[in-house]
Coordinates of C-alpha atoms and ligand atoms in Angstrom, one line a residue:
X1 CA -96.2 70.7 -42.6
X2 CA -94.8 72.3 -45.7
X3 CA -91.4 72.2 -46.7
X4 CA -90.0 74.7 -49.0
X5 CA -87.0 72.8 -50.3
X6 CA -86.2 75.3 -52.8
X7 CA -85.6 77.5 -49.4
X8 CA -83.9 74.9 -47.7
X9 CA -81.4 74.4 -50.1
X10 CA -80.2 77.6 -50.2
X11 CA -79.5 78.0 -46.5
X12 CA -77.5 74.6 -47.0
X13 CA -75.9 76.3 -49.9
X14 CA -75.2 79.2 -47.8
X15 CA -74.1 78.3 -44.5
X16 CA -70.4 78.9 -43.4
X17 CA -69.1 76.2 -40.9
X18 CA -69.6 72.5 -40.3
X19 CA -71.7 73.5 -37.0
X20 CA -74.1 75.1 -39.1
X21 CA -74.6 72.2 -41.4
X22 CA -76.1 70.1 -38.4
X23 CA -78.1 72.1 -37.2
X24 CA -79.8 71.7 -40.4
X25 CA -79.5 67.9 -40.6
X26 CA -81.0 68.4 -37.3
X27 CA -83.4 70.8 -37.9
X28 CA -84.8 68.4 -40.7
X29 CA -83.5 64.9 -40.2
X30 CA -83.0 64.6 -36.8
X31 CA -85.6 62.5 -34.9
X32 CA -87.9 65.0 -33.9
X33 CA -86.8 67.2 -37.1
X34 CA -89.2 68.5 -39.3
X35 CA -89.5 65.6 -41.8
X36 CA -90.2 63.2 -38.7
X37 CA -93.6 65.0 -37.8
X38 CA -94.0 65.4 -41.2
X39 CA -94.2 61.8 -42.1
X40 CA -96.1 61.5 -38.2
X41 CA -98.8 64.0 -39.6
X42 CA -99.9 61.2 -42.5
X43 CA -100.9 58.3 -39.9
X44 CA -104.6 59.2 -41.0
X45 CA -104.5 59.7 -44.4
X46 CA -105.6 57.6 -47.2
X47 CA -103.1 54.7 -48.6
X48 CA -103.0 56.6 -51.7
X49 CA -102.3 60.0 -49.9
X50 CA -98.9 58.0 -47.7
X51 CA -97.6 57.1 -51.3
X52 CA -97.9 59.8 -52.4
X53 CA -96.9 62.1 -49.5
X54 CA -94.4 59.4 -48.4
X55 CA -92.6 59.6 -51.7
X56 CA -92.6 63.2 -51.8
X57 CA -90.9 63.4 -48.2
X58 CA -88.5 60.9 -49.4
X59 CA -87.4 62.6 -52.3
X60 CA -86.9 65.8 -50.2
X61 CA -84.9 64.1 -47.4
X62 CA -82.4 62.6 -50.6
X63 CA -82.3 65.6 -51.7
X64 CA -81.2 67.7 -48.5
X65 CA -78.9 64.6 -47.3
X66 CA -76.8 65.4 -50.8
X67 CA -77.0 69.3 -50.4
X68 CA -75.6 68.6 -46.8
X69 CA -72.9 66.2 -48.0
X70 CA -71.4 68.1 -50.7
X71 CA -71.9 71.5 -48.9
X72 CA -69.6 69.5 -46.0
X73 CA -66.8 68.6 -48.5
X74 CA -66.9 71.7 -49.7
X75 CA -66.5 73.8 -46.3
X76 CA -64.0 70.3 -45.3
X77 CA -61.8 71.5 -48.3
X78 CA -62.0 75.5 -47.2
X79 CA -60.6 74.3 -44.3
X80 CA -58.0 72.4 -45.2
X81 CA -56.7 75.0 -47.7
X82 CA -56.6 77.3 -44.9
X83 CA -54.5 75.5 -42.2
X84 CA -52.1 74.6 -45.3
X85 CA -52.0 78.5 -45.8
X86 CA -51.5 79.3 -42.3
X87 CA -48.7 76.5 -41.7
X88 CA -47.0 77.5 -44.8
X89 CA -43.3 76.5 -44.6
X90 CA -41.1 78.8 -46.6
X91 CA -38.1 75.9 -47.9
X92 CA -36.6 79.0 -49.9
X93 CA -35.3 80.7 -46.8
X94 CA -31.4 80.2 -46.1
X95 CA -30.1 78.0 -43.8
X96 CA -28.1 79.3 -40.9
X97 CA -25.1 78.6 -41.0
X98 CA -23.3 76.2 -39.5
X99 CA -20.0 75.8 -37.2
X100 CA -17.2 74.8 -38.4
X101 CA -14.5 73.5 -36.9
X102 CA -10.8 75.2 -37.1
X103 CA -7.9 73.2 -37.0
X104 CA -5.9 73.6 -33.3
X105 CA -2.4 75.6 -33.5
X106 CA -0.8 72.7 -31.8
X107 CA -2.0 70.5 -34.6
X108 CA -1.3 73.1 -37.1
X109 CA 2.5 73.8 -36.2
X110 CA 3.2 69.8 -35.3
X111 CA 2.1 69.0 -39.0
X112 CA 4.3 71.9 -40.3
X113 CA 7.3 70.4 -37.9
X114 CA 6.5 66.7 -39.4
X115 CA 6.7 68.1 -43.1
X116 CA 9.9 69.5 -42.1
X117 CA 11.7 66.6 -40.4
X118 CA 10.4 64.0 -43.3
X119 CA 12.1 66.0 -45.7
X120 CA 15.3 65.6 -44.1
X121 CA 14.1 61.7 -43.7
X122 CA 14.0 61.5 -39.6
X123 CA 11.8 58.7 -39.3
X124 CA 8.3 59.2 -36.7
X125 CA 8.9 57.4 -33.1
X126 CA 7.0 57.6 -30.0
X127 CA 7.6 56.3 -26.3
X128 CA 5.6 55.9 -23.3
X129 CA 4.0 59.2 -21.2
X130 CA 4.8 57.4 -18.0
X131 CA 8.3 56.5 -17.5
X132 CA 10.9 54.9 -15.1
X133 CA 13.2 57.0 -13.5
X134 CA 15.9 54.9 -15.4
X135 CA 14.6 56.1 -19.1
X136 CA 13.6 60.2 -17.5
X137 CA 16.4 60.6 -15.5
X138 CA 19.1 58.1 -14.7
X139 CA 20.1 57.0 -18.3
X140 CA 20.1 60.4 -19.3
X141 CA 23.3 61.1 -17.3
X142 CA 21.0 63.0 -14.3
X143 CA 21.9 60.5 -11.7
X144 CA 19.9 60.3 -8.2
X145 CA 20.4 63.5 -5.9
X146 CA 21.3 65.8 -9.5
X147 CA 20.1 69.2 -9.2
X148 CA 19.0 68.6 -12.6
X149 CA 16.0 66.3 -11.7
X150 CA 15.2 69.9 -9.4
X151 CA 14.5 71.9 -12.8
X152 CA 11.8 69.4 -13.8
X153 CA 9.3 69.6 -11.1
X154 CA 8.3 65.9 -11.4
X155 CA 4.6 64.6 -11.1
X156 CA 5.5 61.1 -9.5
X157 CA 2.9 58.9 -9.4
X158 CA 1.5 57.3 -5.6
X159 CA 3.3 54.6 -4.3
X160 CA 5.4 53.7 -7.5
X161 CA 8.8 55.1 -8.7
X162 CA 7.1 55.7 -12.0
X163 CA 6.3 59.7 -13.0
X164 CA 4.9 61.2 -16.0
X165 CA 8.0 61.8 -18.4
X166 CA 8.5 65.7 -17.9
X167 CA 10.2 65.9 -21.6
X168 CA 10.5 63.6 -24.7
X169 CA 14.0 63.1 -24.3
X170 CA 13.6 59.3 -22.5
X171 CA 12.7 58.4 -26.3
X172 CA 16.3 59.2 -27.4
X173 CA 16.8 56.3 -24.4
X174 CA 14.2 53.8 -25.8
X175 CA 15.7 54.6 -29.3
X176 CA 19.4 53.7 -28.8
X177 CA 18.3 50.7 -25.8
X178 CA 16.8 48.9 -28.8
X179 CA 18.3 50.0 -31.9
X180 CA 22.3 50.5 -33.5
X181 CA 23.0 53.0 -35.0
X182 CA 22.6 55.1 -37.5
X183 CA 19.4 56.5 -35.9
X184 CA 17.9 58.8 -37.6
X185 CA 14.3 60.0 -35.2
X186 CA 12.0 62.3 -34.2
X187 CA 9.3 62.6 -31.7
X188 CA 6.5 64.5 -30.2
X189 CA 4.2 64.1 -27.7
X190 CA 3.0 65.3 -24.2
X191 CA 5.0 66.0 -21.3
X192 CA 4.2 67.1 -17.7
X193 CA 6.1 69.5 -15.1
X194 CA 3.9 71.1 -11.7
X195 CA 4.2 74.6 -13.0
X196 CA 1.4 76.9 -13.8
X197 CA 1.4 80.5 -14.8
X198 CA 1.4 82.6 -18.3
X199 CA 4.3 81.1 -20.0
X200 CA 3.9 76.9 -18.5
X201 CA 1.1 74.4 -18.0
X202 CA 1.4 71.5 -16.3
X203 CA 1.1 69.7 -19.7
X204 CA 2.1 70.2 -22.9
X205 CA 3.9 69.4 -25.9
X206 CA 7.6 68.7 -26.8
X207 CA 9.1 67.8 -30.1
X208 CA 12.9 65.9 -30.1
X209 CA 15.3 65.4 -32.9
X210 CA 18.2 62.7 -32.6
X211 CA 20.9 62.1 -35.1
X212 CA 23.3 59.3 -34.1
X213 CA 25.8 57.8 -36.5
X214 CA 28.8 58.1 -37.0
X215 CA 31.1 61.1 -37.7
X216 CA 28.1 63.4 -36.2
X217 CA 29.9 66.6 -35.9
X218 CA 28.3 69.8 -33.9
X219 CA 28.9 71.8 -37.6
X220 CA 26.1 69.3 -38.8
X221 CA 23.4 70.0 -35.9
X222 CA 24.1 73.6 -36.8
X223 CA 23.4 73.3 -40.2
X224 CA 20.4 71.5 -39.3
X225 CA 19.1 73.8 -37.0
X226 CA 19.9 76.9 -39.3
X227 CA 17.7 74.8 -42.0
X228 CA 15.1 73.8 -40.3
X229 CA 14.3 77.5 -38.6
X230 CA 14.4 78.7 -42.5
X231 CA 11.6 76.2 -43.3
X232 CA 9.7 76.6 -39.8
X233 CA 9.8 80.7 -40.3
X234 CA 9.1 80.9 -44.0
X235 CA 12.1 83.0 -44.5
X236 CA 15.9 82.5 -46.0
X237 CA 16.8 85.7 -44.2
X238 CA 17.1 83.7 -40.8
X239 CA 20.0 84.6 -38.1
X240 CA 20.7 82.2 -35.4
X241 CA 22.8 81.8 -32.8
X242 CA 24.2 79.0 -30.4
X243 CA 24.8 80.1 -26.8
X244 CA 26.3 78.3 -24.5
X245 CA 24.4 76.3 -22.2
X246 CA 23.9 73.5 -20.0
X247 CA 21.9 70.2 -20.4
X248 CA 23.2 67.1 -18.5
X249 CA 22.5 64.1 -21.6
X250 CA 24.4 66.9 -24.4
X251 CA 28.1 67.9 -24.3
X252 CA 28.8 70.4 -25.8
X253 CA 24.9 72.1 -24.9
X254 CA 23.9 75.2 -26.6
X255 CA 20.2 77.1 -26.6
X256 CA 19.0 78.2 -30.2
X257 CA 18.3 81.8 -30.1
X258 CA 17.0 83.4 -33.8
X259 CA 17.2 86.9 -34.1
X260 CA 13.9 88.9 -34.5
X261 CA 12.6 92.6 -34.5
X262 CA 9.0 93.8 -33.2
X263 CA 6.9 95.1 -35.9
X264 CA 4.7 98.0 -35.7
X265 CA 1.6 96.2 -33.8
X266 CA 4.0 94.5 -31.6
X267 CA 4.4 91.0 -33.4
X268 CA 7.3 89.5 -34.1
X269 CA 9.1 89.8 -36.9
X270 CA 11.4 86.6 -37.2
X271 CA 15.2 86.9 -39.0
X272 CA 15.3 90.6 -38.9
X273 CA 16.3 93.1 -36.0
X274 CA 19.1 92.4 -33.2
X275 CA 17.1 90.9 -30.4
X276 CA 17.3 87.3 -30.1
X277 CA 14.7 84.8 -28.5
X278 CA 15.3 81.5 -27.7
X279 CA 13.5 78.4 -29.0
X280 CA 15.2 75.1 -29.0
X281 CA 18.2 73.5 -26.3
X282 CA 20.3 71.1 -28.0
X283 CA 23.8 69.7 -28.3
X284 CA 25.6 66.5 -29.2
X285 CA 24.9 63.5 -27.1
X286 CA 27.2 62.7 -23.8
X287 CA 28.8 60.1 -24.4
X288 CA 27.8 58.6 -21.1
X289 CA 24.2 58.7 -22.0
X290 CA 25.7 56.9 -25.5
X291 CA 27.8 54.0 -23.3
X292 CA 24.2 53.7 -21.2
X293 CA 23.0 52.8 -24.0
X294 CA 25.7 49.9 -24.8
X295 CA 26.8 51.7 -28.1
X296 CA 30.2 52.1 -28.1
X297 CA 30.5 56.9 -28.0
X298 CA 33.9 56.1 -29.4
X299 CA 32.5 55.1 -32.9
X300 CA 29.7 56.7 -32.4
X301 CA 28.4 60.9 -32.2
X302 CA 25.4 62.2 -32.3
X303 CA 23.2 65.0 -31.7
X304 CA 20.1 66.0 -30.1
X305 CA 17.5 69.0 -29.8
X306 CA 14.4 69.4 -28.5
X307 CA 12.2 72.5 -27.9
X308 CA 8.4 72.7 -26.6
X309 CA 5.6 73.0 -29.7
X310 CA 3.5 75.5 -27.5
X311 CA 6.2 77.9 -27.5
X312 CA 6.9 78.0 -31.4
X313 CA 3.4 78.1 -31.9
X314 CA 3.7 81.7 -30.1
X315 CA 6.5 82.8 -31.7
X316 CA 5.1 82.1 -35.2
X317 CA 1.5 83.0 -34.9
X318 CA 1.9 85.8 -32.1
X319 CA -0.3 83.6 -29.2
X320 CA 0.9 85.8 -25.8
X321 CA -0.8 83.3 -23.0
X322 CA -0.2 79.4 -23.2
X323 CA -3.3 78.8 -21.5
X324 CA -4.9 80.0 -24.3
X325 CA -4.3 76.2 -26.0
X326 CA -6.0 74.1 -23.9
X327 CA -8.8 76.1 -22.3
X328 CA -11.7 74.8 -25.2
X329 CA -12.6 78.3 -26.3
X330 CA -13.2 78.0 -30.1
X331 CA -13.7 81.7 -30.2
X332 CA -9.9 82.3 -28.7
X333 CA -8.6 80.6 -32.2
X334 CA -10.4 83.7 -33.9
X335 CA -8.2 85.9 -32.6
X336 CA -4.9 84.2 -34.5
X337 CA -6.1 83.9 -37.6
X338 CA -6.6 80.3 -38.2
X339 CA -8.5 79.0 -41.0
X340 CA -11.1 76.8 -40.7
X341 CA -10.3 73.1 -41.8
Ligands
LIG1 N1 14.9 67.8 -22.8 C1 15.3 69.2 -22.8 C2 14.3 70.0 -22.1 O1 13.2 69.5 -21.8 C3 15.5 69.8 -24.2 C4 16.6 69.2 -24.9 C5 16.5 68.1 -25.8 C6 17.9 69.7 -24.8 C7 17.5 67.5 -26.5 C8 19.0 69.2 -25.5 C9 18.8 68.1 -26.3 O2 14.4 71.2 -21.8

Protein backbone atom coordinates (compact mmCIF):
# COMPACT_ATOMS: atom_id res chain seq x y z
CA UNK A 1 0.00 0.00 0.00
CA UNK A 2 1.21 3.50 -0.63
CA UNK A 3 1.24 6.13 1.81
CA UNK A 4 1.28 9.64 0.77
CA UNK A 5 2.73 11.25 3.86
CA UNK A 6 3.04 14.57 2.37
CA UNK A 7 -1.02 14.15 2.32
CA UNK A 8 -1.26 12.84 5.53
CA UNK A 9 0.37 15.39 7.19
CA UNK A 10 -1.67 17.97 6.10
CA UNK A 11 -4.91 16.46 7.23
CA UNK A 12 -3.12 16.15 10.72
CA UNK A 13 -2.13 19.70 10.20
CA UNK A 14 -5.61 20.47 9.47
CA UNK A 15 -7.97 18.82 11.60
CA UNK A 16 -9.96 20.76 14.26
CA UNK A 17 -10.70 18.65 17.48
CA UNK A 18 -8.90 16.02 19.58
CA UNK A 19 -11.62 13.38 18.14
CA UNK A 20 -10.34 13.95 14.79
CA UNK A 21 -6.71 13.47 15.71
CA UNK A 22 -7.53 9.66 16.57
CA UNK A 23 -9.20 8.75 14.09
CA UNK A 24 -6.03 9.39 12.25
CA UNK A 25 -3.75 7.63 14.78
CA UNK A 26 -6.30 5.02 14.16
CA UNK A 27 -6.62 5.25 10.68
CA UNK A 28 -2.74 4.74 10.42
CA UNK A 29 -1.41 3.33 13.64
CA UNK A 30 -4.02 1.48 15.07
CA UNK A 31 -3.65 -2.30 14.83
CA UNK A 32 -5.43 -2.97 11.83
CA UNK A 33 -4.46 0.72 10.53
CA UNK A 34 -2.91 1.21 7.37
CA UNK A 35 0.80 0.92 8.34
CA UNK A 36 -0.05 -2.57 10.04
CA UNK A 37 -1.00 -4.18 6.61
CA UNK A 38 1.45 -2.29 5.19
CA UNK A 39 4.32 -3.79 7.08
CA UNK A 40 1.86 -7.43 6.74
CA UNK A 41 2.18 -6.88 2.87
CA UNK A 42 6.31 -7.42 3.02
CA UNK A 43 6.12 -11.06 4.67
CA UNK A 44 7.31 -12.24 1.06
CA UNK A 45 9.68 -9.95 0.08
CA UNK A 46 13.36 -10.11 -0.13
CA UNK A 47 15.55 -9.31 3.19
CA UNK A 48 16.83 -6.47 1.40
CA UNK A 49 13.36 -5.28 0.23
CA UNK A 50 11.95 -5.51 4.51
CA UNK A 51 15.00 -3.14 5.26
CA UNK A 52 14.36 -1.23 3.14
CA UNK A 53 10.56 -1.10 3.12
CA UNK A 54 10.69 -1.55 6.93
CA UNK A 55 12.73 1.54 7.36
CA UNK A 56 10.72 3.49 5.19
CA UNK A 57 7.43 2.62 7.22
CA UNK A 58 9.19 3.42 10.26
CA UNK A 59 10.31 6.69 9.35
CA UNK A 60 6.72 7.51 8.28
CA UNK A 61 4.98 6.17 11.47
CA UNK A 62 7.80 8.73 13.57
CA UNK A 63 6.89 11.09 11.50
CA UNK A 64 2.98 11.00 11.78
CA UNK A 65 3.32 10.10 15.72
CA UNK A 66 5.06 13.87 16.02
CA UNK A 67 2.59 15.60 13.61
CA UNK A 68 -0.16 13.98 15.87
CA UNK A 69 1.54 15.01 19.08
CA UNK A 70 2.19 18.57 18.48
CA UNK A 71 -1.09 19.09 16.42
CA UNK A 72 -2.68 17.65 20.04
CA UNK A 73 -0.87 20.39 22.10
CA UNK A 74 -1.65 22.67 19.91
CA UNK A 75 -5.68 22.07 19.73
CA UNK A 76 -4.99 21.16 23.97
CA UNK A 77 -3.83 24.94 24.21
CA UNK A 78 -6.99 26.25 21.90
CA UNK A 79 -8.91 24.79 24.36
CA UNK A 80 -7.71 25.90 27.23
CA UNK A 81 -7.53 29.54 26.05
CA UNK A 82 -11.03 29.25 25.38
CA UNK A 83 -12.59 28.00 28.64
CA UNK A 84 -10.20 30.77 30.37
CA UNK A 85 -12.12 33.18 27.86
CA UNK A 86 -15.42 31.87 28.61
CA UNK A 87 -14.88 31.78 32.60
CA UNK A 88 -13.41 35.18 32.46
CA UNK A 89 -13.84 36.78 36.04
CA UNK A 90 -14.11 40.52 35.80
CA UNK A 91 -12.14 41.51 39.52
CA UNK A 92 -12.69 45.31 38.34
CA UNK A 93 -16.40 45.26 38.97
CA UNK A 94 -17.56 46.94 42.39
CA UNK A 95 -18.37 45.17 45.23
CA UNK A 96 -21.87 45.45 46.64
CA UNK A 97 -22.07 46.96 49.25
CA UNK A 98 -22.21 45.95 52.44
CA UNK A 99 -24.64 46.45 55.75
CA UNK A 100 -23.68 48.32 58.18
CA UNK A 101 -24.76 48.41 61.37
CA UNK A 102 -26.34 51.67 63.09
CA UNK A 103 -26.02 52.34 66.54
CA UNK A 104 -29.60 51.60 68.65
CA UNK A 105 -31.38 54.99 69.97
CA UNK A 106 -31.34 53.43 73.38
CA UNK A 107 -27.65 53.07 73.21
CA UNK A 108 -27.34 56.42 71.55
CA UNK A 109 -29.32 58.54 74.18
CA UNK A 110 -27.86 56.38 77.38
CA UNK A 111 -24.29 57.34 76.24
CA UNK A 112 -25.41 61.01 75.78
CA UNK A 113 -27.12 60.65 79.47
CA UNK A 114 -23.64 59.03 80.84
CA UNK A 115 -21.56 62.08 79.30
CA UNK A 116 -23.86 64.16 81.07
CA UNK A 117 -24.01 62.73 84.57
CA UNK A 118 -19.93 62.26 84.56
CA UNK A 119 -19.57 65.71 84.02
CA UNK A 120 -21.34 66.59 87.10
CA UNK A 121 -19.05 63.49 88.62
CA UNK A 122 -22.15 61.01 89.63
CA UNK A 123 -20.24 57.95 89.74
CA UNK A 124 -21.82 54.55 87.45
CA UNK A 125 -23.68 51.83 89.79
CA UNK A 126 -25.82 49.03 88.95
CA UNK A 127 -28.07 46.56 91.11
CA UNK A 128 -29.81 43.37 90.51
CA UNK A 129 -32.93 42.95 87.75
CA UNK A 130 -34.57 40.60 90.20
CA UNK A 131 -35.28 41.98 93.51
CA UNK A 132 -36.83 41.33 97.05
CA UNK A 133 -39.78 43.02 97.86
CA UNK A 134 -37.68 44.58 100.70
CA UNK A 135 -35.26 46.60 98.12
CA UNK A 136 -38.64 47.26 95.28
CA UNK A 137 -41.09 48.00 97.62
CA UNK A 138 -40.86 47.84 101.37
CA UNK A 139 -37.61 49.94 101.95
CA UNK A 140 -38.79 52.45 99.66
CA UNK A 141 -41.52 53.51 102.09
CA UNK A 142 -44.42 51.44 99.91
CA UNK A 143 -45.22 49.18 102.65
CA UNK A 144 -47.43 45.83 102.15
CA UNK A 145 -51.11 46.52 101.09
CA UNK A 146 -49.87 50.36 99.48
CA UNK A 147 -51.84 51.31 96.61
CA UNK A 148 -48.52 52.29 95.35
CA UNK A 149 -47.30 48.64 94.64
CA UNK A 150 -50.96 48.77 92.45
CA UNK A 151 -49.35 51.41 89.89
CA UNK A 152 -46.44 49.01 89.09
CA UNK A 153 -48.11 45.98 87.69
CA UNK A 154 -45.53 43.55 89.15
CA UNK A 155 -44.10 40.41 87.21
CA UNK A 156 -43.55 38.18 90.45
CA UNK A 157 -41.78 35.29 89.89
CA UNK A 158 -43.48 31.43 90.59
CA UNK A 159 -43.40 30.34 93.95
CA UNK A 160 -40.85 32.93 95.34
CA UNK A 161 -41.46 36.49 96.81
CA UNK A 162 -38.87 37.65 94.45
CA UNK A 163 -40.20 39.87 91.09
CA UNK A 164 -38.40 41.60 88.45
CA UNK A 165 -37.62 45.20 89.84
CA UNK A 166 -40.31 47.35 87.94
CA UNK A 167 -37.99 50.59 88.24
CA UNK A 168 -34.26 51.39 89.15
CA UNK A 169 -35.08 53.02 92.23
CA UNK A 170 -34.16 49.69 94.67
CA UNK A 171 -30.54 50.81 93.66
CA UNK A 172 -30.94 54.12 95.64
CA UNK A 173 -31.69 51.14 98.49
CA UNK A 174 -28.51 48.96 97.68
CA UNK A 175 -26.61 52.34 97.55
CA UNK A 176 -27.36 53.81 101.08
CA UNK A 177 -27.67 49.80 102.71
CA UNK A 178 -24.03 49.64 101.96
CA UNK A 179 -22.51 52.95 101.67
CA UNK A 180 -22.43 56.63 104.09
CA UNK A 181 -22.92 59.21 102.75
CA UNK A 182 -22.06 61.62 100.55
CA UNK A 183 -23.46 59.44 97.66
CA UNK A 184 -23.10 60.72 94.66
CA UNK A 185 -24.77 57.81 91.80
CA UNK A 186 -26.36 57.07 88.93
CA UNK A 187 -27.91 54.07 87.28
CA UNK A 188 -29.53 52.57 84.25
CA UNK A 189 -30.80 49.51 83.43
CA UNK A 190 -33.93 47.33 82.58
CA UNK A 191 -37.06 47.30 84.31
CA UNK A 192 -40.34 45.29 83.88
CA UNK A 193 -44.16 46.26 84.42
CA UNK A 194 -47.29 43.89 82.61
CA UNK A 195 -48.29 46.66 80.36
CA UNK A 196 -48.39 46.67 76.68
CA UNK A 197 -49.71 49.14 74.25
CA UNK A 198 -48.17 52.28 72.10
CA UNK A 199 -46.66 54.28 74.85
CA UNK A 200 -45.32 50.88 77.42
CA UNK A 201 -43.58 47.54 76.96
CA UNK A 202 -43.26 45.17 79.40
CA UNK A 203 -39.54 45.92 79.47
CA UNK A 204 -37.58 48.73 79.17
CA UNK A 205 -35.17 51.19 80.34
CA UNK A 206 -34.86 53.54 83.39
CA UNK A 207 -32.14 55.87 84.24
CA UNK A 208 -31.94 57.17 88.29
CA UNK A 209 -29.99 60.00 89.78
CA UNK A 210 -29.29 60.13 93.66
CA UNK A 211 -27.58 62.92 95.48
CA UNK A 212 -27.30 62.34 99.31
CA UNK A 213 -25.16 64.45 101.57
CA UNK A 214 -25.59 66.64 103.52
CA UNK A 215 -27.32 70.20 103.25
CA UNK A 216 -29.12 68.72 99.93
CA UNK A 217 -31.67 71.28 99.39
CA UNK A 218 -34.73 70.90 96.65
CA UNK A 219 -33.11 74.48 95.02
CA UNK A 220 -30.08 72.13 94.18
CA UNK A 221 -32.13 69.20 92.38
CA UNK A 222 -33.65 72.05 90.49
CA UNK A 223 -30.68 73.42 89.33
CA UNK A 224 -29.71 70.09 88.40
CA UNK A 225 -32.51 69.25 86.59
CA UNK A 226 -32.64 72.69 84.76
CA UNK A 227 -28.83 71.84 83.73
CA UNK A 228 -29.02 68.63 82.79
CA UNK A 229 -32.22 69.21 80.32
CA UNK A 230 -29.99 72.13 78.72
CA UNK A 231 -27.26 69.53 78.00
CA UNK A 232 -29.79 66.57 77.14
CA UNK A 233 -31.79 69.11 74.61
CA UNK A 234 -28.84 70.95 73.03
CA UNK A 235 -30.32 74.25 73.92
CA UNK A 236 -29.76 77.14 76.75
CA UNK A 237 -33.19 78.40 75.87
CA UNK A 238 -34.81 75.55 78.12
CA UNK A 239 -38.05 76.21 80.38
CA UNK A 240 -38.94 73.79 82.97
CA UNK A 241 -41.26 73.33 85.42
CA UNK A 242 -41.77 71.35 88.80
CA UNK A 243 -45.47 70.20 89.35
CA UNK A 244 -46.52 68.82 92.12
CA UNK A 245 -46.70 65.30 92.48
CA UNK A 246 -46.73 62.20 94.30
CA UNK A 247 -44.06 59.40 94.73
CA UNK A 248 -44.00 57.45 98.11
CA UNK A 249 -39.75 57.16 98.62
CA UNK A 250 -39.57 61.44 97.74
CA UNK A 251 -40.99 64.21 99.92
CA UNK A 252 -41.45 66.87 98.56
CA UNK A 253 -42.32 64.86 94.77
CA UNK A 254 -42.53 66.89 91.75
CA UNK A 255 -42.78 65.70 87.80
CA UNK A 256 -40.29 67.60 85.34
CA UNK A 257 -42.31 69.10 82.69
CA UNK A 258 -40.04 71.24 79.85
CA UNK A 259 -41.86 73.43 77.82
CA UNK A 260 -42.02 72.68 73.95
CA UNK A 261 -43.85 73.93 70.68
CA UNK A 262 -44.70 71.59 67.55
CA UNK A 263 -42.89 72.55 64.54
CA UNK A 264 -44.20 72.69 61.16
CA UNK A 265 -43.94 68.75 60.36
CA UNK A 266 -45.25 68.03 63.71
CA UNK A 267 -41.90 67.36 65.74
CA UNK A 268 -41.15 68.74 68.71
CA UNK A 269 -39.56 71.65 69.27
CA UNK A 270 -37.96 71.53 72.87
CA UNK A 271 -37.61 75.00 75.11
CA UNK A 272 -39.84 77.02 73.03
CA UNK A 273 -43.80 77.31 72.90
CA UNK A 274 -46.19 77.09 76.08
CA UNK A 275 -47.12 73.39 76.08
CA UNK A 276 -45.25 71.41 78.52
CA UNK A 277 -44.46 67.56 78.43
CA UNK A 278 -43.31 65.66 81.17
CA UNK A 279 -40.10 63.63 81.35
CA UNK A 280 -38.61 62.94 84.70
CA UNK A 281 -40.45 62.32 88.53
CA UNK A 282 -38.21 63.32 91.24
CA UNK A 283 -38.02 64.86 94.64
CA UNK A 284 -35.87 64.72 97.75
CA UNK A 285 -35.61 61.52 99.54
CA UNK A 286 -38.21 60.61 102.51
CA UNK A 287 -36.61 60.50 105.26
CA UNK A 288 -38.09 57.14 106.13
CA UNK A 289 -36.65 55.59 103.18
CA UNK A 290 -33.22 57.52 104.58
CA UNK A 291 -33.69 55.95 108.44
CA UNK A 292 -34.40 52.40 106.34
CA UNK A 293 -31.38 52.76 105.37
CA UNK A 294 -29.71 53.36 109.01
CA UNK A 295 -28.40 56.88 107.95
CA UNK A 296 -29.48 59.20 110.35
CA UNK A 297 -32.35 61.85 107.61
CA UNK A 298 -31.56 64.41 110.33
CA UNK A 299 -27.95 64.98 109.06
CA UNK A 300 -28.60 63.80 106.09
CA UNK A 301 -30.85 65.16 102.61
CA UNK A 302 -30.90 64.12 99.48
CA UNK A 303 -32.51 63.92 96.26
CA UNK A 304 -33.62 61.60 93.72
CA UNK A 305 -34.97 61.52 90.00
CA UNK A 306 -35.56 59.08 87.70
CA UNK A 307 -37.26 59.06 84.31
CA UNK A 308 -37.56 56.11 81.54
CA UNK A 309 -34.65 56.32 78.53
CA UNK A 310 -37.35 55.02 75.97
CA UNK A 311 -39.35 58.09 76.52
CA UNK A 312 -36.55 60.78 76.09
CA UNK A 313 -35.40 58.92 73.28
CA UNK A 314 -38.96 60.02 71.72
CA UNK A 315 -38.97 63.33 72.75
CA UNK A 316 -35.55 64.06 71.33
CA UNK A 317 -35.43 62.12 68.10
CA UNK A 318 -39.33 62.31 67.41
CA UNK A 319 -39.84 58.13 67.69
CA UNK A 320 -44.01 58.09 68.09
CA UNK A 321 -44.39 54.10 68.96
CA UNK A 322 -42.18 52.45 71.75
CA UNK A 323 -42.46 49.26 70.17
CA UNK A 324 -40.60 50.52 67.58
CA UNK A 325 -37.19 49.83 69.97
CA UNK A 326 -37.24 46.44 70.45
CA UNK A 327 -38.93 44.83 67.47
CA UNK A 328 -35.31 44.07 65.40
CA UNK A 329 -36.27 46.06 62.33
CA UNK A 330 -32.96 47.72 61.21
CA UNK A 331 -34.89 49.42 58.49
CA UNK A 332 -37.28 51.25 61.40
CA UNK A 333 -33.83 53.11 62.60
CA UNK A 334 -33.85 54.65 58.90
CA UNK A 335 -36.72 56.48 59.56
CA UNK A 336 -34.93 58.67 62.61
CA UNK A 337 -32.08 59.57 61.14
CA UNK A 338 -29.39 57.61 62.87
CA UNK A 339 -26.08 57.37 61.57
CA UNK A 340 -24.40 54.40 61.03
CA UNK A 341 -21.67 53.59 63.68
N1 LIG B 1 -39.16 55.25 90.35
C1 LIG B 1 -40.08 56.24 89.81
C2 LIG B 1 -40.87 55.59 88.69
O1 LIG B 1 -40.54 54.51 88.25
C3 LIG B 1 -39.36 57.45 89.28
C4 LIG B 1 -38.68 58.25 90.36
C5 LIG B 1 -37.37 58.04 90.68
C6 LIG B 1 -39.37 59.24 91.02
C7 LIG B 1 -36.75 58.81 91.66
C8 LIG B 1 -38.77 60.01 91.99
C9 LIG B 1 -37.46 59.79 92.29
O2 LIG B 1 -41.84 56.15 88.20
Amino acid sequence: MIIDIKSVLSTIKNAKTIKALDDIKVEYLGKKGKLSSSMSELKDASIEEKKRIGKYINDIKTSIIEALENKKTELEEKEFQATLLSEKIDVTLDAKPGKVGKIHPITKVTEEIFNILKSFSFKFVTGPEIETDFFNFTALNIPKFHPARQMHDTFYLKDSDKMLRTHTSPVQIHQMVNHTPPIKVFTCGTVYRNDYDATHTPMFHQLEVLYVDKDVTFTNMKWFCMEFCKAFFETDKIKIRLRPSYFPFTEPSAELDVAYKRGDDGQFIIGDGDDWLEIVGCGMVHPNVIKNCDINPNVYQGFAFGFGIERLASLKYGIPDLRGYFDYNAKWMDCFGFNPL
